[in-house]
Amino acid sequence: MSILNDGLIYLLVNKYHVVSTEWQYFALLLTFVILSIAASYFLGSINSAIIVSRLVYGEDVRTKGSGNAGLTNMHRNYGNKGALLTLLGDASKTAIAILFTALLLGFGYNHGISLNDGYCYMSGLFVALGHVFPIYYGFKGGKGVLVTAITAMILTPLPSLFLFVLFVAVVAASKYVSLGSVTVAVLYPVVVSGYVSFVFGGAKLPGILALCCILFSILIVWCHRKNLQRISDRTENKISFKKKKDD
């Protein structure tokens, strides 16, 4: 597990001494960062909802319901089976991207949170950007909620437990998945910062980590701007947990 926690870069620099100057180290680091960003974005651009709807149901989910290629629209149109397959696909691509980044640059897991130099958070962010703006589908994808949630669960599992309970409570009370998503997204930087301060004796969340958390929040809120307007107008669709006939 040491290579996951420290990364290949640590072994190359400190054990095998493949670099001898700061410039060589910077070049190696930059190469690994670019590889991580590219892999994360291209993996993120793989849209599980579109693939599942086409392969399993012979349709394109973007022509159904809200037109969004995401988990909620999959559940609304294809029921639990479609939603589960989408969840598995999006969770897998997110986990693979973060694992790849951890292999290169380290995970830095400590006290229920990843505290590396922000590389794994950056990886999750580019997975989300790929999901929202996929290169394979004309830069029109989903809203990034699921991949962001998976990233949070991997990198900040303990704070994410609280946020998951809050998400369930908001959705159960309002029947609006979008409202639950936005609520949790807005609170994510606050909860993670508070957790770090509590566990590490008043320590502040490292700058790059704080920035990534804030960018996650901004992305989710921006993607749900139309949903928020529809909630205000009382025209937003409410979630239904009734089982589809084809499940």
GROMACS .gro file of C-alpha atoms in nm:
model
  247
    1MET     CA    1   0.000   0.000   0.000
    2SER     CA    2   0.302   0.234   0.036
    3ILE     CA    3   0.315   0.307  -0.337
    4LEU     CA    4  -0.052   0.413  -0.325
    5ASN     CA    5   0.007   0.639  -0.026
    6ASP     CA    6   0.339   0.786  -0.144
    7GLY     CA    7   0.314   0.746  -0.519
    8LEU     CA    8   0.557   0.631  -0.785
    9ILE     CA    9   0.715   0.975  -0.784
   10TYR     CA   10   0.830   0.926  -0.425
   11LEU     CA   11   0.994   0.593  -0.507
   12LEU     CA   12   1.164   0.728  -0.818
   13VAL     CA   13   1.300   1.033  -0.640
   14ASN     CA   14   1.384   0.902  -0.293
   15LYS     CA   15   1.458   0.533  -0.349
   16TYR     CA   16   1.586   0.504  -0.703
   17HIS     CA   17   1.722   0.862  -0.732
   18VAL     CA   18   1.630   0.903  -1.099
   19VAL     CA   19   1.649   1.282  -1.071
   20SER     CA   20   1.935   1.488  -0.936
   21THR     CA   21   1.819   1.848  -0.976
   22GLU     CA   22   1.510   2.050  -0.892
   23TRP     CA   23   1.439   2.106  -1.260
   24GLN     CA   24   1.443   1.732  -1.327
   25TYR     CA   25   1.205   1.678  -1.036
   26PHE     CA   26   0.977   1.952  -1.165
   27ALA     CA   27   0.976   1.796  -1.513
   28LEU     CA   28   0.889   1.453  -1.368
   29LEU     CA   29   0.617   1.602  -1.148
   30LEU     CA   30   0.470   1.800  -1.437
   31THR     CA   31   0.468   1.489  -1.657
   32PHE     CA   32   0.279   1.290  -1.393
   33VAL     CA   33   0.033   1.575  -1.334
   34ILE     CA   34  -0.041   1.604  -1.707
   35LEU     CA   35  -0.089   1.227  -1.732
   36SER     CA   36  -0.327   1.240  -1.436
   37ILE     CA   37  -0.530   1.529  -1.578
   38ALA     CA   38  -0.555   1.371  -1.923
   39ALA     CA   39  -0.652   1.027  -1.792
   40SER     CA   40  -0.908   1.176  -1.553
   41TYR     CA   41  -1.072   1.395  -1.816
   42PHE     CA   42  -1.092   1.123  -2.083
   43LEU     CA   43  -1.225   0.870  -1.832
   44GLY     CA   44  -1.473   1.127  -1.708
   45SER     CA   45  -1.593   1.184  -2.063
   46ILE     CA   46  -1.720   0.825  -2.078
   47ASN     CA   47  -2.089   0.871  -2.002
   48SER     CA   48  -2.238   0.560  -1.842
   49ALA     CA   49  -2.596   0.683  -1.876
   50ILE     CA   50  -2.567   0.721  -2.253
   51ILE     CA   51  -2.389   0.387  -2.293
   52VAL     CA   52  -2.637   0.196  -2.074
   53SER     CA   53  -2.943   0.354  -2.236
   54ARG     CA   54  -2.814   0.268  -2.582
   55LEU     CA   55  -2.684  -0.084  -2.515
   56VAL     CA   56  -2.952  -0.205  -2.274
   57TYR     CA   57  -3.261  -0.014  -2.386
   58GLY     CA   58  -3.182   0.078  -2.746
   59GLU     CA   59  -3.251   0.447  -2.677
   60ASP     CA   60  -3.057   0.761  -2.594
   61VAL     CA   61  -3.140   0.891  -2.247
   62ARG     CA   62  -3.078   1.244  -2.375
   63THR     CA   63  -3.403   1.214  -2.573
   64LYS     CA   64  -3.601   1.113  -2.265
   65GLY     CA   65  -3.738   1.303  -1.966
   66SER     CA   66  -3.524   1.603  -1.873
   67GLY     CA   67  -3.274   1.522  -2.148
   68ASN     CA   68  -2.993   1.503  -1.894
   69ALA     CA   69  -2.747   1.214  -1.927
   70GLY     CA   70  -2.730   1.144  -1.556
   71LEU     CA   71  -2.839   0.911  -1.278
   72THR     CA   72  -3.166   1.083  -1.188
   73ASN     CA   73  -3.295   1.087  -1.545
   74MET     CA   74  -3.189   0.723  -1.588
   75HIS     CA   75  -3.386   0.625  -1.279
   76ARG     CA   76  -3.685   0.827  -1.385
   77ASN     CA   77  -3.699   0.664  -1.731
   78TYR     CA   78  -3.550   0.317  -1.684
   79GLY     CA   79  -3.599   0.244  -1.317
   80ASN     CA   80  -3.367   0.084  -1.065
   81LYS     CA   81  -3.181  -0.137  -1.313
   82GLY     CA   82  -3.083   0.150  -1.539
   83ALA     CA   83  -2.986   0.366  -1.244
   84LEU     CA   84  -2.776   0.090  -1.086
   85LEU     CA   85  -2.584   0.020  -1.406
   86THR     CA   86  -2.519   0.391  -1.448
   87LEU     CA   87  -2.401   0.419  -1.089
   88LEU     CA   88  -2.160   0.128  -1.131
   89GLY     CA   89  -2.018   0.274  -1.451
   90ASP     CA   90  -1.966   0.624  -1.315
   91ALA     CA   91  -1.827   0.497  -0.986
   92SER     CA   92  -1.580   0.275  -1.170
   93LYS     CA   93  -1.444   0.548  -1.396
   94THR     CA   94  -1.401   0.783  -1.100
   95ALA     CA   95  -1.226   0.523  -0.885
   96ILE     CA   96  -0.994   0.420  -1.170
   97ALA     CA   97  -0.892   0.781  -1.236
   98ILE     CA   98  -0.818   0.850  -0.869
   99LEU     CA   99  -0.633   0.519  -0.830
  100PHE     CA  100  -0.418   0.601  -1.134
  101THR     CA  101  -0.336   0.941  -0.986
  102ALA     CA  102  -0.255   0.784  -0.649
  103LEU     CA  103  -0.018   0.538  -0.817
  104LEU     CA  104   0.166   0.827  -0.979
  105LEU     CA  105   0.153   1.099  -0.716
  106GLY     CA  106   0.035   0.943  -0.390
  107PHE     CA  107  -0.288   0.925  -0.196
  108GLY     CA  108  -0.169   1.063   0.140
  109TYR     CA  109  -0.454   0.911   0.343
  110ASN     CA  110  -0.458   1.017   0.709
  111HIS     CA  111  -0.734   1.025   0.974
  112GLY     CA  112  -1.020   0.961   0.734
  113ILE     CA  113  -0.914   1.209   0.466
  114SER     CA  114  -0.668   1.227   0.178
  115LEU     CA  115  -0.414   1.499   0.254
  116ASN     CA  116  -0.171   1.471  -0.036
  117ASP     CA  117  -0.082   1.781  -0.235
  118GLY     CA  118  -0.428   1.789  -0.388
  119TYR     CA  119  -0.351   1.571  -0.687
  120CYS     CA  120  -0.626   1.316  -0.619
  121TYR     CA  121  -0.878   1.598  -0.567
  122MET     CA  122  -0.760   1.748  -0.895
  123SER     CA  123  -0.813   1.409  -1.058
  124GLY     CA  124  -1.170   1.390  -0.927
  125LEU     CA  125  -1.235   1.744  -1.046
  126PHE     CA  126  -1.124   1.662  -1.400
  127VAL     CA  127  -1.337   1.347  -1.397
  128ALA     CA  128  -1.632   1.572  -1.311
  129LEU     CA  129  -1.536   1.821  -1.583
  130GLY     CA  130  -1.513   1.536  -1.833
  131HIS     CA  131  -1.852   1.411  -1.722
  132VAL     CA  132  -2.014   1.754  -1.761
  133PHE     CA  133  -1.822   1.848  -2.079
  134PRO     CA  134  -1.743   1.513  -2.247
  135ILE     CA  135  -1.521   1.525  -2.552
  136TYR     CA  136  -1.694   1.216  -2.693
  137TYR     CA  137  -2.044   1.367  -2.688
  138GLY     CA  138  -2.003   1.721  -2.813
  139PHE     CA  139  -1.916   1.852  -2.465
  140LYS     CA  140  -2.275   1.795  -2.348
  141GLY     CA  141  -2.295   1.549  -2.061
  142GLY     CA  142  -2.442   1.504  -1.716
  143LYS     CA  143  -2.433   1.727  -1.412
  144GLY     CA  144  -2.144   1.563  -1.229
  145VAL     CA  145  -2.323   1.486  -0.904
  146LEU     CA  146  -2.247   1.115  -0.892
  147VAL     CA  147  -1.880   1.141  -0.988
  148THR     CA  148  -1.834   1.425  -0.740
  149ALA     CA  149  -2.001   1.217  -0.469
  150ILE     CA  150  -1.778   0.918  -0.546
  151THR     CA  151  -1.470   1.142  -0.531
  152ALA     CA  152  -1.583   1.276  -0.195
  153MET     CA  153  -1.649   0.928  -0.059
  154ILE     CA  154  -1.302   0.809  -0.163
  155LEU     CA  155  -1.103   1.112  -0.049
  156THR     CA  156  -1.314   1.240   0.242
  157PRO     CA  157  -1.515   0.936   0.355
  158LEU     CA  158  -1.598   1.044   0.708
  159PRO     CA  159  -1.724   1.395   0.624
  160SER     CA  160  -1.909   1.242   0.330
  161LEU     CA  161  -2.109   1.017   0.562
  162PHE     CA  162  -2.260   1.322   0.729
  163LEU     CA  163  -2.328   1.486   0.393
  164PHE     CA  164  -2.491   1.170   0.259
  165VAL     CA  165  -2.730   1.161   0.554
  166LEU     CA  166  -2.808   1.528   0.492
  167PHE     CA  167  -2.866   1.458   0.121
  168VAL     CA  168  -3.110   1.178   0.199
  169ALA     CA  169  -3.293   1.398   0.449
  170VAL     CA  170  -3.329   1.689   0.205
  171VAL     CA  171  -3.447   1.464  -0.080
  172ALA     CA  172  -3.688   1.274   0.145
  173ALA     CA  173  -3.838   1.600   0.270
  174SER     CA  174  -3.854   1.786  -0.061
  175LYS     CA  175  -3.858   1.505  -0.323
  176TYR     CA  176  -3.611   1.721  -0.518
  177VAL     CA  177  -3.283   1.540  -0.593
  178SER     CA  178  -3.143   1.862  -0.737
  179LEU     CA  179  -3.208   2.048  -0.411
  180GLY     CA  180  -3.032   1.777  -0.212
  181SER     CA  181  -2.738   1.783  -0.453
  182VAL     CA  182  -2.696   2.160  -0.438
  183THR     CA  183  -2.735   2.171  -0.059
  184VAL     CA  184  -2.462   1.912  -0.007
  185ALA     CA  185  -2.237   2.071  -0.271
  186VAL     CA  186  -2.254   2.412  -0.104
  187LEU     CA  187  -2.178   2.263   0.237
  188TYR     CA  188  -1.899   2.030   0.120
  189PRO     CA  189  -1.608   2.277   0.160
  190VAL     CA  190  -1.743   2.390   0.497
  191VAL     CA  191  -1.784   2.037   0.635
  192VAL     CA  192  -1.443   1.918   0.511
  193SER     CA  193  -1.273   2.229   0.649
  194GLY     CA  194  -1.446   2.182   0.984
  195TYR     CA  195  -1.348   1.815   0.994
  196VAL     CA  196  -0.981   1.893   0.927
  197SER     CA  197  -0.984   2.163   1.194
  198PHE     CA  198  -1.141   1.926   1.447
  199VAL     CA  199  -0.920   1.623   1.377
  200PHE     CA  200  -0.591   1.809   1.336
  201GLY     CA  201  -0.626   2.051   1.625
  202GLY     CA  202  -0.734   2.370   1.454
  203ALA     CA  203  -0.541   2.312   1.132
  204LYS     CA  204  -0.665   2.482   0.818
  205LEU     CA  205  -0.754   2.294   0.502
  206PRO     CA  206  -0.453   2.313   0.264
  207GLY     CA  207  -0.506   2.575  -0.005
  208ILE     CA  208  -0.518   2.346  -0.309
  209LEU     CA  209  -0.761   2.112  -0.132
  210ALA     CA  210  -0.984   2.401  -0.032
  211LEU     CA  211  -0.977   2.532  -0.389
  212CYS     CA  212  -1.076   2.193  -0.532
  213CYS     CA  213  -1.363   2.159  -0.283
  214ILE     CA  214  -1.489   2.507  -0.374
  215LEU     CA  215  -1.460   2.434  -0.747
  216PHE     CA  216  -1.661   2.114  -0.699
  217SER     CA  217  -1.932   2.322  -0.531
  218ILE     CA  218  -1.934   2.587  -0.802
  219LEU     CA  219  -1.956   2.323  -1.076
  220ILE     CA  220  -2.251   2.144  -0.916
  221VAL     CA  221  -2.443   2.464  -0.844
  222TRP     CA  222  -2.380   2.594  -1.197
  223CYS     CA  223  -2.498   2.268  -1.352
  224HIS     CA  224  -2.820   2.290  -1.148
  225ARG     CA  225  -2.899   2.656  -1.216
  226LYS     CA  226  -3.201   2.564  -1.432
  227ASN     CA  227  -3.322   2.314  -1.172
  228LEU     CA  228  -3.308   2.582  -0.905
  229GLN     CA  229  -3.512   2.813  -1.125
  230ARG     CA  230  -3.769   2.538  -1.181
  231ILE     CA  231  -3.786   2.472  -0.808
  232SER     CA  232  -3.852   2.841  -0.758
  233ASP     CA  233  -4.124   2.823  -1.025
  234ARG     CA  234  -4.256   2.496  -0.876
  235THR     CA  235  -4.216   2.317  -1.209
  236GLU     CA  236  -3.924   2.090  -1.116
  237ASN     CA  237  -3.992   1.715  -1.139
  238LYS     CA  238  -4.003   1.532  -0.808
  239ILE     CA  239  -3.831   1.198  -0.756
  240SER     CA  240  -4.040   0.883  -0.741
  241PHE     CA  241  -3.917   0.559  -0.586
  242LYS     CA  242  -4.188   0.345  -0.742
  243LYS     CA  243  -4.052   0.038  -0.917
  244LYS     CA  244  -4.065   0.035  -1.295
  245LYS     CA  245  -4.250  -0.252  -1.461
  246ASP     CA  246  -3.938  -0.370  -1.649
  247ASP     CA  247  -3.720  -0.399  -1.335
   0.00000   0.00000   0.00000
